[in-house]
Amino acid sequence: MSIRKQKGVALPVALILFVVMLIGALYLAKSAGSSAGSASNLAYQRSISRAADVALLNANNWLGTQALTKAALYDHQSAQGYRATFAFVTPALTPADPTFWTGSTTMTAYNDVDGTPIRVEYIIYRLCNNTGEAALPNLCIKSPGSQATNTSDSVNGMRAGDSWDAKEPPQNRPPVTHYLVTARVINAARGTTVINQLVVTMGV
């Protein structure tokens, strides 16, 4: 093959390689931008989730103060988003049902990424089917508590070494009542929606 013919073949090959390299560069640039956007969205979603956790902590602390006077939890307290009853229905009531949030309250938390305020809605349910004392004939979801008389000896009504196994003997432990706390952030920036839940057990 003559030198002139070789030069003629080299030009289209070089153009093809150039086009391939250009397409690869554009793909890498797009991929890098997409990865950065995904990382930013994940960081924002974690921040929103932490805001919901702040509401769970706030509700948990309020429950702890009310436990000092048992009667305070026998009835609804709308200002605190507290419901002394839970509707045990079929199908089960879930946070996806608008009626689940009837009687909820709101608080303001802050985005730890940019400091913007976040409106968080939360509700506390005592898992009983009636108001009043959490004892028969009022049906409540309960679990075995602790024998310990010193509250510093127990965590959530269970002593160190105690078992949640249903086969374990109750050993005359006073039962603890379950409280379901649910917090949500809806329609936040970037279309983020987060729902977090916490179960608190107390002997009231």
PDB file of C-alpha atoms in Angstrom:
ATOM      1  CA  MET A   1       0.000   0.000   0.000  1.00  0.00           C
ATOM      2  CA  SER A   2       1.365   3.393  -0.916  1.00  0.00           C
ATOM      3  CA  ILE A   3       2.073   6.106   1.651  1.00  0.00           C
ATOM      4  CA  ARG A   4      -0.670   8.252   0.090  1.00  0.00           C
ATOM      5  CA  LYS A   5      -3.261   5.461   0.537  1.00  0.00           C
ATOM      6  CA  GLN A   6      -2.131   4.884   4.153  1.00  0.00           C
ATOM      7  CA  LYS A   7      -2.667   8.573   4.921  1.00  0.00           C
ATOM      8  CA  GLY A   8      -6.109   8.367   3.389  1.00  0.00           C
ATOM      9  CA  VAL A   9      -7.081   5.449   5.672  1.00  0.00           C
ATOM     10  CA  ALA A  10      -5.608   7.033   8.827  1.00  0.00           C
ATOM     11  CA  LEU A  11      -7.853  10.100   8.634  1.00  0.00           C
ATOM     12  CA  PRO A  12     -11.256   8.351   8.996  1.00  0.00           C
ATOM     13  CA  VAL A  13      -9.830   6.052  11.685  1.00  0.00           C
ATOM     14  CA  ALA A  14      -8.641   9.085  13.641  1.00  0.00           C
ATOM     15  CA  LEU A  15     -12.067  10.726  13.236  1.00  0.00           C
ATOM     16  CA  ILE A  16     -13.818   7.588  14.507  1.00  0.00           C
ATOM     17  CA  LEU A  17     -11.519   7.422  17.534  1.00  0.00           C
ATOM     18  CA  PHE A  18     -12.132  11.104  18.209  1.00  0.00           C
ATOM     19  CA  VAL A  19     -15.911  10.608  18.143  1.00  0.00           C
ATOM     20  CA  VAL A  20     -15.660   7.594  20.472  1.00  0.00           C
ATOM     21  CA  MET A  21     -13.491   9.550  22.928  1.00  0.00           C
ATOM     22  CA  LEU A  22     -15.904  12.507  22.798  1.00  0.00           C
ATOM     23  CA  ILE A  23     -18.910  10.290  23.541  1.00  0.00           C
ATOM     24  CA  GLY A  24     -17.021   8.669  26.431  1.00  0.00           C
ATOM     25  CA  ALA A  25     -16.102  12.064  27.882  1.00  0.00           C
ATOM     26  CA  LEU A  26     -19.709  13.247  27.688  1.00  0.00           C
ATOM     27  CA  TYR A  27     -20.917  10.048  29.388  1.00  0.00           C
ATOM     28  CA  LEU A  28     -18.360  10.418  32.196  1.00  0.00           C
ATOM     29  CA  ALA A  29     -19.354  14.050  32.738  1.00  0.00           C
ATOM     30  CA  LYS A  30     -23.035  13.104  32.897  1.00  0.00           C
ATOM     31  CA  SER A  31     -22.297  10.177  35.237  1.00  0.00           C
ATOM     32  CA  ALA A  32     -20.265  12.397  37.580  1.00  0.00           C
ATOM     33  CA  GLY A  33     -23.072  14.947  37.702  1.00  0.00           C
ATOM     34  CA  SER A  34     -25.639  12.253  38.383  1.00  0.00           C
ATOM     35  CA  SER A  35     -23.516  10.766  41.196  1.00  0.00           C
ATOM     36  CA  ALA A  36     -23.063  14.168  42.805  1.00  0.00           C
ATOM     37  CA  GLY A  37     -26.810  14.791  42.617  1.00  0.00           C
ATOM     38  CA  SER A  38     -27.588  11.393  44.153  1.00  0.00           C
ATOM     39  CA  ALA A  39     -25.135  12.010  47.005  1.00  0.00           C
ATOM     40  CA  SER A  40     -26.701  15.408  47.649  1.00  0.00           C
ATOM     41  CA  ASN A  41     -30.210  13.932  47.684  1.00  0.00           C
ATOM     42  CA  LEU A  42     -29.161  11.165  50.089  1.00  0.00           C
ATOM     43  CA  ALA A  43     -27.576  13.698  52.431  1.00  0.00           C
ATOM     44  CA  TYR A  44     -30.746  15.780  52.343  1.00  0.00           C
ATOM     45  CA  GLN A  45     -32.945  12.733  53.007  1.00  0.00           C
ATOM     46  CA  ARG A  46     -30.792  11.759  56.003  1.00  0.00           C
ATOM     47  CA  SER A  47     -31.188  15.292  57.323  1.00  0.00           C
ATOM     48  CA  ILE A  48     -34.974  15.071  56.953  1.00  0.00           C
ATOM     49  CA  SER A  49     -34.953  11.696  58.725  1.00  0.00           C
ATOM     50  CA  ARG A  50     -32.974  13.182  61.615  1.00  0.00           C
ATOM     51  CA  ALA A  51     -35.571  15.955  61.874  1.00  0.00           C
ATOM     52  CA  ALA A  52     -38.268  13.279  62.255  1.00  0.00           C
ATOM     53  CA  ASP A  53     -36.106  11.609  64.920  1.00  0.00           C
ATOM     54  CA  VAL A  54     -36.028  14.882  66.855  1.00  0.00           C
ATOM     55  CA  ALA A  55     -39.832  14.734  67.006  1.00  0.00           C
ATOM     56  CA  LEU A  56     -39.678  11.114  68.236  1.00  0.00           C
ATOM     57  CA  LEU A  57     -37.256  12.171  70.968  1.00  0.00           C
ATOM     58  CA  ASN A  58     -39.471  15.103  71.923  1.00  0.00           C
ATOM     59  CA  ALA A  59     -42.500  12.786  72.234  1.00  0.00           C
ATOM     60  CA  ASN A  60     -40.497  10.214  74.201  1.00  0.00           C
ATOM     61  CA  ASN A  61     -39.345  12.870  76.673  1.00  0.00           C
ATOM     62  CA  TRP A  62     -42.925  14.106  77.114  1.00  0.00           C
ATOM     63  CA  LEU A  63     -44.141  10.574  77.821  1.00  0.00           C
ATOM     64  CA  GLY A  64     -41.435  10.219  80.454  1.00  0.00           C
ATOM     65  CA  THR A  65     -42.634  13.307  82.303  1.00  0.00           C
ATOM     66  CA  GLN A  66     -46.278  12.198  82.156  1.00  0.00           C
ATOM     67  CA  ALA A  67     -45.447   8.781  83.589  1.00  0.00           C
ATOM     68  CA  LEU A  68     -44.912  10.428  86.982  1.00  0.00           C
ATOM     69  CA  THR A  69     -48.682  10.886  87.224  1.00  0.00           C
ATOM     70  CA  LYS A  70     -50.342   7.847  85.646  1.00  0.00           C
ATOM     71  CA  ALA A  71     -53.744   9.468  85.262  1.00  0.00           C
ATOM     72  CA  ALA A  72     -52.247  12.030  82.853  1.00  0.00           C
ATOM     73  CA  LEU A  73     -52.095   9.312  80.190  1.00  0.00           C
ATOM     74  CA  TYR A  74     -55.618   7.967  80.702  1.00  0.00           C
ATOM     75  CA  ASP A  75     -57.194  10.422  78.243  1.00  0.00           C
ATOM     76  CA  HIS A  76     -56.346  12.233  75.007  1.00  0.00           C
ATOM     77  CA  GLN A  77     -54.135  15.314  75.108  1.00  0.00           C
ATOM     78  CA  SER A  78     -54.576  17.033  71.762  1.00  0.00           C
ATOM     79  CA  ALA A  79     -52.010  19.767  72.355  1.00  0.00           C
ATOM     80  CA  GLN A  80     -49.337  17.085  72.697  1.00  0.00           C
ATOM     81  CA  GLY A  81     -50.565  14.893  69.857  1.00  0.00           C
ATOM     82  CA  TYR A  82     -51.393  12.161  72.366  1.00  0.00           C
ATOM     83  CA  ARG A  83     -54.178   9.641  71.833  1.00  0.00           C
ATOM     84  CA  ALA A  84     -55.045   7.336  74.718  1.00  0.00           C
ATOM     85  CA  THR A  85     -56.602   4.814  72.323  1.00  0.00           C
ATOM     86  CA  PHE A  86     -55.725   3.115  69.058  1.00  0.00           C
ATOM     87  CA  ALA A  87     -58.195   1.795  66.510  1.00  0.00           C
ATOM     88  CA  PHE A  88     -57.568  -1.942  66.181  1.00  0.00           C
ATOM     89  CA  VAL A  89     -59.311  -2.444  62.862  1.00  0.00           C
ATOM     90  CA  THR A  90     -59.022  -4.696  59.816  1.00  0.00           C
ATOM     91  CA  PRO A  91     -57.251  -3.833  57.608  1.00  0.00           C
ATOM     92  CA  ALA A  92     -54.783  -2.389  60.107  1.00  0.00           C
ATOM     93  CA  LEU A  93     -54.521   1.367  60.450  1.00  0.00           C
ATOM     94  CA  THR A  94     -51.194   2.580  59.041  1.00  0.00           C
ATOM     95  CA  PRO A  95     -49.446   5.956  58.550  1.00  0.00           C
ATOM     96  CA  ALA A  96     -50.546   5.817  54.906  1.00  0.00           C
ATOM     97  CA  ASP A  97     -54.148   6.298  56.080  1.00  0.00           C
ATOM     98  CA  PRO A  98     -55.063   9.996  56.588  1.00  0.00           C
ATOM     99  CA  THR A  99     -57.178   9.100  59.649  1.00  0.00           C
ATOM    100  CA  PHE A 100     -54.032   7.762  61.346  1.00  0.00           C
ATOM    101  CA  TRP A 101     -52.949  11.393  61.835  1.00  0.00           C
ATOM    102  CA  THR A 102     -56.175  12.650  63.379  1.00  0.00           C
ATOM    103  CA  GLY A 103     -55.208  14.448  66.590  1.00  0.00           C
ATOM    104  CA  SER A 104     -51.538  14.872  65.678  1.00  0.00           C
ATOM    105  CA  THR A 105     -49.410  17.888  66.535  1.00  0.00           C
ATOM    106  CA  THR A 106     -46.467  19.601  64.827  1.00  0.00           C
ATOM    107  CA  MET A 107     -43.090  20.993  65.766  1.00  0.00           C
ATOM    108  CA  THR A 108     -40.217  22.712  63.979  1.00  0.00           C
ATOM    109  CA  ALA A 109     -36.865  21.009  63.551  1.00  0.00           C
ATOM    110  CA  TYR A 110     -33.946  22.242  61.483  1.00  0.00           C
ATOM    111  CA  ASN A 111     -32.118  20.828  58.506  1.00  0.00           C
ATOM    112  CA  ASP A 112     -28.563  20.149  59.667  1.00  0.00           C
ATOM    113  CA  VAL A 113     -27.304  20.592  56.095  1.00  0.00           C
ATOM    114  CA  ASP A 114     -28.435  24.164  55.455  1.00  0.00           C
ATOM    115  CA  GLY A 115     -30.234  25.136  58.682  1.00  0.00           C
ATOM    116  CA  THR A 116     -33.644  25.628  57.073  1.00  0.00           C
ATOM    117  CA  PRO A 117     -36.693  24.954  59.296  1.00  0.00           C
ATOM    118  CA  ILE A 118     -38.571  21.690  58.776  1.00  0.00           C
ATOM    119  CA  ARG A 119     -42.173  21.146  59.826  1.00  0.00           C
ATOM    120  CA  VAL A 120     -42.530  17.746  61.472  1.00  0.00           C
ATOM    121  CA  GLU A 121     -45.884  16.159  62.323  1.00  0.00           C
ATOM    122  CA  TYR A 122     -46.110  13.499  65.006  1.00  0.00           C
ATOM    123  CA  ILE A 123     -48.672  11.524  66.973  1.00  0.00           C
ATOM    124  CA  ILE A 124     -48.479   9.324  70.078  1.00  0.00           C
ATOM    125  CA  TYR A 125     -50.817   6.348  70.451  1.00  0.00           C
ATOM    126  CA  ARG A 126     -51.338   4.371  73.620  1.00  0.00           C
ATOM    127  CA  LEU A 127     -52.090   0.903  72.260  1.00  0.00           C
ATOM    128  CA  CYS A 128     -55.359   0.430  74.150  1.00  0.00           C
ATOM    129  CA  ASN A 129     -58.891   0.213  72.818  1.00  0.00           C
ATOM    130  CA  ASN A 130     -60.427   2.481  75.498  1.00  0.00           C
ATOM    131  CA  THR A 131     -59.497   5.518  77.555  1.00  0.00           C
ATOM    132  CA  GLY A 132     -58.948   5.210  81.301  1.00  0.00           C
ATOM    133  CA  GLU A 133     -56.613   2.941  83.202  1.00  0.00           C
ATOM    134  CA  ALA A 134     -54.591   0.428  81.174  1.00  0.00           C
ATOM    135  CA  ALA A 135     -56.113  -2.561  82.955  1.00  0.00           C
ATOM    136  CA  LEU A 136     -58.997  -4.939  82.337  1.00  0.00           C
ATOM    137  CA  PRO A 137     -61.588  -4.575  80.952  1.00  0.00           C
ATOM    138  CA  ASN A 138     -59.520  -2.121  78.874  1.00  0.00           C
ATOM    139  CA  LEU A 139     -57.582  -4.207  76.331  1.00  0.00           C
ATOM    140  CA  CYS A 140     -54.031  -2.963  75.790  1.00  0.00           C
ATOM    141  CA  ILE A 141     -50.916  -4.296  74.123  1.00  0.00           C
ATOM    142  CA  LYS A 142     -48.496  -5.114  76.928  1.00  0.00           C
ATOM    143  CA  SER A 143     -45.351  -7.090  77.606  1.00  0.00           C
ATOM    144  CA  PRO A 144     -43.719  -8.395  80.797  1.00  0.00           C
ATOM    145  CA  GLY A 145     -42.119  -5.726  82.917  1.00  0.00           C
ATOM    146  CA  SER A 146     -39.415  -5.946  85.560  1.00  0.00           C
ATOM    147  CA  GLN A 147     -39.322  -7.298  89.091  1.00  0.00           C
ATOM    148  CA  ALA A 148     -36.878  -4.593  90.027  1.00  0.00           C
ATOM    149  CA  THR A 149     -38.219  -2.002  92.453  1.00  0.00           C
ATOM    150  CA  ASN A 150     -35.340   0.339  91.680  1.00  0.00           C
ATOM    151  CA  THR A 151     -35.983   1.864  88.245  1.00  0.00           C
ATOM    152  CA  SER A 152     -32.242   2.269  87.721  1.00  0.00           C
ATOM    153  CA  ASP A 153     -32.065  -1.551  87.571  1.00  0.00           C
ATOM    154  CA  SER A 154     -34.225  -1.768  84.468  1.00  0.00           C
ATOM    155  CA  VAL A 155     -34.364  -0.449  80.921  1.00  0.00           C
ATOM    156  CA  ASN A 156     -37.776  -0.150  79.253  1.00  0.00           C
ATOM    157  CA  GLY A 157     -39.215  -2.327  82.006  1.00  0.00           C
ATOM    158  CA  MET A 158     -36.718  -5.159  81.477  1.00  0.00           C
ATOM    159  CA  ARG A 159     -33.784  -5.973  83.731  1.00  0.00           C
ATOM    160  CA  ALA A 160     -30.380  -6.903  82.380  1.00  0.00           C
ATOM    161  CA  GLY A 161     -30.509 -10.593  81.502  1.00  0.00           C
ATOM    162  CA  ASP A 162     -34.313 -10.736  81.165  1.00  0.00           C
ATOM    163  CA  SER A 163     -35.740 -12.382  78.056  1.00  0.00           C
ATOM    164  CA  TRP A 164     -38.461 -11.297  75.631  1.00  0.00           C
ATOM    165  CA  ASP A 165     -39.043 -14.960  74.785  1.00  0.00           C
ATOM    166  CA  ALA A 166     -42.730 -15.796  75.231  1.00  0.00           C
ATOM    167  CA  LYS A 167     -41.695 -19.178  76.679  1.00  0.00           C
ATOM    168  CA  GLU A 168     -39.898 -17.539  79.591  1.00  0.00           C
ATOM    169  CA  PRO A 169     -41.878 -17.482  82.876  1.00  0.00           C
ATOM    170  CA  PRO A 170     -43.254 -14.002  83.696  1.00  0.00           C
ATOM    171  CA  GLN A 171     -41.987 -14.277  87.306  1.00  0.00           C
ATOM    172  CA  ASN A 172     -44.780 -11.973  88.459  1.00  0.00           C
ATOM    173  CA  ARG A 173     -43.315  -9.011  86.627  1.00  0.00           C
ATOM    174  CA  PRO A 174     -45.763  -6.097  86.368  1.00  0.00           C
ATOM    175  CA  PRO A 175     -46.638  -5.590  82.688  1.00  0.00           C
ATOM    176  CA  VAL A 176     -45.673  -2.510  80.698  1.00  0.00           C
ATOM    177  CA  THR A 177     -47.951  -0.742  78.226  1.00  0.00           C
ATOM    178  CA  HIS A 178     -46.871  -0.019  74.655  1.00  0.00           C
ATOM    179  CA  TYR A 179     -46.971   3.477  73.144  1.00  0.00           C
ATOM    180  CA  LEU A 180     -46.496   3.964  69.398  1.00  0.00           C
ATOM    181  CA  VAL A 181     -44.890   7.255  68.346  1.00  0.00           C
ATOM    182  CA  THR A 182     -44.908   8.156  64.643  1.00  0.00           C
ATOM    183  CA  ALA A 183     -43.338  11.227  63.029  1.00  0.00           C
ATOM    184  CA  ARG A 184     -43.388  12.330  59.424  1.00  0.00           C
ATOM    185  CA  VAL A 185     -42.052  15.032  57.151  1.00  0.00           C
ATOM    186  CA  ILE A 186     -44.133  15.334  53.992  1.00  0.00           C
ATOM    187  CA  ASN A 187     -43.672  17.350  50.810  1.00  0.00           C
ATOM    188  CA  ALA A 188     -40.267  18.619  51.866  1.00  0.00           C
ATOM    189  CA  ALA A 189     -37.925  20.181  49.330  1.00  0.00           C
ATOM    190  CA  ARG A 190     -36.909  17.840  46.498  1.00  0.00           C
ATOM    191  CA  GLY A 191     -40.124  15.865  47.037  1.00  0.00           C
ATOM    192  CA  THR A 192     -38.771  14.069  50.110  1.00  0.00           C
ATOM    193  CA  THR A 193     -41.184  12.249  52.431  1.00  0.00           C
ATOM    194  CA  VAL A 194     -39.970  10.491  55.593  1.00  0.00           C
ATOM    195  CA  ILE A 195     -41.929   8.505  58.220  1.00  0.00           C
ATOM    196  CA  ASN A 196     -40.144   7.225  61.358  1.00  0.00           C
ATOM    197  CA  GLN A 197     -41.606   5.255  64.270  1.00  0.00           C
ATOM    198  CA  LEU A 198     -40.685   4.422  67.844  1.00  0.00           C
ATOM    199  CA  VAL A 199     -42.279   2.062  70.384  1.00  0.00           C
ATOM    200  CA  VAL A 200     -42.033   3.156  74.032  1.00  0.00           C
ATOM    201  CA  THR A 201     -42.904   0.781  76.902  1.00  0.00           C
ATOM    202  CA  MET A 202     -43.894   2.117  80.314  1.00  0.00           C
ATOM    203  CA  GLY A 203     -45.610   0.686  83.353  1.00  0.00           C
ATOM    204  CA  VAL A 204     -48.631   2.963  83.062  1.00  0.00           C
TER     205      VAL A 204
END
